[in-house]
Coordinates of C-alpha atoms in Angstrom, one line a residue:
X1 CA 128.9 -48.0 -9.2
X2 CA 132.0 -49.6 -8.5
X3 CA 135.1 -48.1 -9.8
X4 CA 138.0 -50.0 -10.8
X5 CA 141.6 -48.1 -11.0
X6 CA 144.5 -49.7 -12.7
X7 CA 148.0 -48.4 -11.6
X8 CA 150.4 -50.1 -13.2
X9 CA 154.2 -49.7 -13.8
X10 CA 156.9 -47.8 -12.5
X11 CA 156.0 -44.8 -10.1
X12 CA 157.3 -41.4 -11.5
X13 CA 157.6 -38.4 -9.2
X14 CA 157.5 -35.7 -11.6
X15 CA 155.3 -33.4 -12.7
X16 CA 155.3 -34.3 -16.1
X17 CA 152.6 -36.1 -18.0
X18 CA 153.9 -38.9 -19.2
X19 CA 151.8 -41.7 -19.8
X20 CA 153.5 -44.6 -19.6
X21 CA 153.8 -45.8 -15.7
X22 CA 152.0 -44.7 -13.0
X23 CA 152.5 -40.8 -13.1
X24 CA 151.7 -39.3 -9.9
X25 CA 150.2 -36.0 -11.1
X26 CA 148.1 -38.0 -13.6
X27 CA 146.9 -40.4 -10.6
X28 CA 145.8 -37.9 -8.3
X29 CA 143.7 -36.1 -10.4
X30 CA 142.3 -39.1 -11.4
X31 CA 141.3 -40.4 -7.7
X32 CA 140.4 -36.9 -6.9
X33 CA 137.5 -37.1 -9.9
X34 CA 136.7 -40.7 -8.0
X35 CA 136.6 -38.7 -4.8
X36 CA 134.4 -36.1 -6.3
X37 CA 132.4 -38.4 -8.3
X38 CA 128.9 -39.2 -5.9
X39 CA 128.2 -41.6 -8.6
X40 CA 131.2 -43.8 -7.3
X41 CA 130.2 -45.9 -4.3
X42 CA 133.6 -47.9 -3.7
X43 CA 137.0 -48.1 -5.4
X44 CA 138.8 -51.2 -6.1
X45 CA 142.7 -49.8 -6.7
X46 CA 144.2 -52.6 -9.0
X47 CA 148.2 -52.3 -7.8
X48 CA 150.9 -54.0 -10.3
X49 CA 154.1 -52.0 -9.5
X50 CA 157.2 -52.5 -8.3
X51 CA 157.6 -49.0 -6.6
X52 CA 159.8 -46.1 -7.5
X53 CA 159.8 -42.6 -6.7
X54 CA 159.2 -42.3 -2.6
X55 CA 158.0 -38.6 -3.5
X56 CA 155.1 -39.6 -6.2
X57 CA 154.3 -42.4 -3.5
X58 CA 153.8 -40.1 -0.9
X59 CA 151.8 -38.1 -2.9
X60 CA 149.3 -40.5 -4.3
X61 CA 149.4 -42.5 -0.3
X62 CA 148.0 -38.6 0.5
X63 CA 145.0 -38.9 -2.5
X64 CA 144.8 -42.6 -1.3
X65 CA 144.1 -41.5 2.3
X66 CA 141.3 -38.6 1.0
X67 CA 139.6 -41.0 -1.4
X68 CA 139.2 -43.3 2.1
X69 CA 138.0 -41.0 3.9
X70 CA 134.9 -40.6 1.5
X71 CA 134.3 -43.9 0.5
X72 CA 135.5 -47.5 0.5
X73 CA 139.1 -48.1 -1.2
X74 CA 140.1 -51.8 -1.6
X75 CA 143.5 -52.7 -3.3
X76 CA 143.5 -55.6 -5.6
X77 CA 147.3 -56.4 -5.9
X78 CA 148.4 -57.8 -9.5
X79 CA 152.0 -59.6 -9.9
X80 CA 153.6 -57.2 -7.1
X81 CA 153.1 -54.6 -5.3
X82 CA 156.2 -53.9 -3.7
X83 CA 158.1 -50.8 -2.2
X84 CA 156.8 -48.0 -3.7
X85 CA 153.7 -49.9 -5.1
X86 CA 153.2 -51.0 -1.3
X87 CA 153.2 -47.4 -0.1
X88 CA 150.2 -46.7 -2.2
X89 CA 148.3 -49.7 -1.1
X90 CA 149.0 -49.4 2.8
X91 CA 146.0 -46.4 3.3
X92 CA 143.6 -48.9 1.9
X93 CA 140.4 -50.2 3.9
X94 CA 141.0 -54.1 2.9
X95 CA 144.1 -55.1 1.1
X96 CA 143.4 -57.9 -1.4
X97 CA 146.7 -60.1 -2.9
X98 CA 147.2 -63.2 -4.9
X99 CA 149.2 -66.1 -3.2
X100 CA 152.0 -65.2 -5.7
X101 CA 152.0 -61.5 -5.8
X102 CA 155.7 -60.3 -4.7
X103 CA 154.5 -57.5 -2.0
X104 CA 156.5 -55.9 0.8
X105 CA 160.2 -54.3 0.7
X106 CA 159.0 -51.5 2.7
X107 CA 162.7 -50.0 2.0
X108 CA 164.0 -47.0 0.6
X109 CA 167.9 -45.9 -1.2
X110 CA 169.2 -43.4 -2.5
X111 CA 171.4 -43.2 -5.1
X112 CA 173.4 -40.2 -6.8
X113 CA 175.8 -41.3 -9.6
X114 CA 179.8 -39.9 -9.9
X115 CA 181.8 -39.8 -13.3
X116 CA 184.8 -38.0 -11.7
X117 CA 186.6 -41.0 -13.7
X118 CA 185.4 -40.9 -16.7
X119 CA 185.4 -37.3 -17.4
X120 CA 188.6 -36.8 -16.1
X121 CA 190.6 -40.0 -16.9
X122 CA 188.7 -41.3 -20.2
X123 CA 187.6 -37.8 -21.5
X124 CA 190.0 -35.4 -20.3
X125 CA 187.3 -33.0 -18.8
X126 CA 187.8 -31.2 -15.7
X127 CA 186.1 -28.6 -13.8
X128 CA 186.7 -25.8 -11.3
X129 CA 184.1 -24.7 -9.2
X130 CA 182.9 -21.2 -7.8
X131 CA 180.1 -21.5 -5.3
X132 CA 178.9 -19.3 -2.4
X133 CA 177.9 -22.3 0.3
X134 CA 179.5 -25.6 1.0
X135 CA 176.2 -27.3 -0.1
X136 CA 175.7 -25.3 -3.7
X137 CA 177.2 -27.9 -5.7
X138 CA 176.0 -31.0 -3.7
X139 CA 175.5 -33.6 -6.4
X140 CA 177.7 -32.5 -9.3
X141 CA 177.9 -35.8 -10.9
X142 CA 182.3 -34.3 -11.7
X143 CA 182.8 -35.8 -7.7
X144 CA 181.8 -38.0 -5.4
X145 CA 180.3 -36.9 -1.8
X146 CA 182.3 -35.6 0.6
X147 CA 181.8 -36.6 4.0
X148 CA 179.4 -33.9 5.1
X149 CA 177.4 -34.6 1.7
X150 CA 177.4 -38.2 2.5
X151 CA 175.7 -38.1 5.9
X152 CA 173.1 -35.4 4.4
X153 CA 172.0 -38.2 2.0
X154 CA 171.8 -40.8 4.5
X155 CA 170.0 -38.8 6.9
X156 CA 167.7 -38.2 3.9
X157 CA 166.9 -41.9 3.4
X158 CA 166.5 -42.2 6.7
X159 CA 163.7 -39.6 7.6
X160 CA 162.4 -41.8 4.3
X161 CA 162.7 -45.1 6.0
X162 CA 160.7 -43.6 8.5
X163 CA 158.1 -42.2 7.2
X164 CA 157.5 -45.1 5.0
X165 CA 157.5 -47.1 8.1
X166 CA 154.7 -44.8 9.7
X167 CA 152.9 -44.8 6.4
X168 CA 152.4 -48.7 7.0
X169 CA 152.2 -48.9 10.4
X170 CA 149.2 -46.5 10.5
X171 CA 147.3 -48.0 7.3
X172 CA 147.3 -51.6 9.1
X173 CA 146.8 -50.8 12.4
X174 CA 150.3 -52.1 13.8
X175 CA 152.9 -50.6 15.9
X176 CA 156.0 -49.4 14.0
X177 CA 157.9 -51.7 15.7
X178 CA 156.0 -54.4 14.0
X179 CA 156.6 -53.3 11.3
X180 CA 160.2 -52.8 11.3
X181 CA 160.2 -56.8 12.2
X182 CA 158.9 -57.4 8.5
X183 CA 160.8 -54.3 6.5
X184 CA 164.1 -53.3 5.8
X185 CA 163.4 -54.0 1.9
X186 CA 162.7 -57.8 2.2
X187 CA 160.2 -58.5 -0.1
X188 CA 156.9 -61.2 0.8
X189 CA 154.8 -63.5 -1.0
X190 CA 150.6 -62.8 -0.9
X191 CA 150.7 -65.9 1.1
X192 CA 153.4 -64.6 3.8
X193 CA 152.3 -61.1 3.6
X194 CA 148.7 -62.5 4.8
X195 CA 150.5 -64.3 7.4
X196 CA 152.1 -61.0 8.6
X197 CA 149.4 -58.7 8.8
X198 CA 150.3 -56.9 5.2
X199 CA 147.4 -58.3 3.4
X200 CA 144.0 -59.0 4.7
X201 CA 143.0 -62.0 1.9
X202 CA 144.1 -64.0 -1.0
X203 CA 142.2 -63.5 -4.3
X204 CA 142.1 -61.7 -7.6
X205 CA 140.6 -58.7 -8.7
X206 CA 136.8 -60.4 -8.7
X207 CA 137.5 -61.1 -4.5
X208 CA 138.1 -57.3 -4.0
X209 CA 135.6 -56.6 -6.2
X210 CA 133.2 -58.6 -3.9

């Protein structure tokens, strides 16, 4: 038989088991029982996400990758499947999109919030600090970064960039540099992301399932 796998929603890396959203623990256990399963033949993996955590990503790209390597895995790709919810559909044998999907934004951020204002200005909170590194106290939402804490995030979203990068470049066969042409966040239609080697046809769920 053919198995189809919905993963829909916002991707969590946590281990938690939440069920709302597509919950990376929850998903790889799920594709590993596909894996396992001799009774499975194929797998369509029906994609409507808009991405989320790069970690869960990277972890269910990893099942993605296994469940290939045993049998066929063909993404159907709902309303979008962009950033994160690209990631997980990169690994894929055959990469199936609607005209409309919103796909792409192979991009990554980081962000880490500071209420230094608020708690000390609006609130009237304010903290002292004992710490035995420089690093110990690295996002303490009491502060911004300092300079040294600023270019250890960066670099951070960098080696992400990368990898996400590589992730892609690999699962369609193209050179990195290709796809740094078509990345940096921008986000594609089905239609364009055919044109540009991201998808390999237009149809619904029933055209993957073929």
């Amino acid at each position: 038989k053919v198995a189809v796998y919905y993963a829909f929603g916002e991707i969590d890396g946590s281990t938690s088991s939440l069920e709302e959203g597509i919950n990376s623990k929850k998903v790889i256990k799920e594709l590993r029982e596909l894996r396992e399963d001799d009774d499975v033949k194929a797998v369509v993996l029906r994609v409507n996400s808009p991405g989320g955590s790069a970690y869960g990503s990277e972890q269910i790209w990893r099942e993605v990758t296994l469940l290939k390597a045993a049998k066929p895995v063909v993404v159907s790709m709902g309303d979008y499947a962009a950033s994160g919810g690209y990631y997980i559909s990169c690994a894929a044998d055959y990469i199936v999109a609607n005209p409309t999907t919103l796909t792409g934004s192979i991009g990554i951020f980081g962000m880490v919030p500071s209420m230094e204002k608020l708690l000390n200005d609006k609130i009237g909170v304010h903290f002292d600090v004992v710490k035995t590194n420089k690093m110990a106290d690295m996002g303490d939402i009491s502060r911004p970064f300092n300079a040294f804490e600023s270019e250890a995030m960066q670099n951070m979203v960098n080696n992400g960039y990368k990898l996400f990068v590589k992730r892609c470049a690999d699962g369609r066969q193209m050179t990195t540099e290709a796809i740094e042409k078509i990345a940096e966040g921008r986000v594609w239609t089905g239609s364009t992301a055919k044109e540009l080697g991201l998808v390999d046809e237009l149809g619904g769920l029933d055209k993957a399932l073929e």
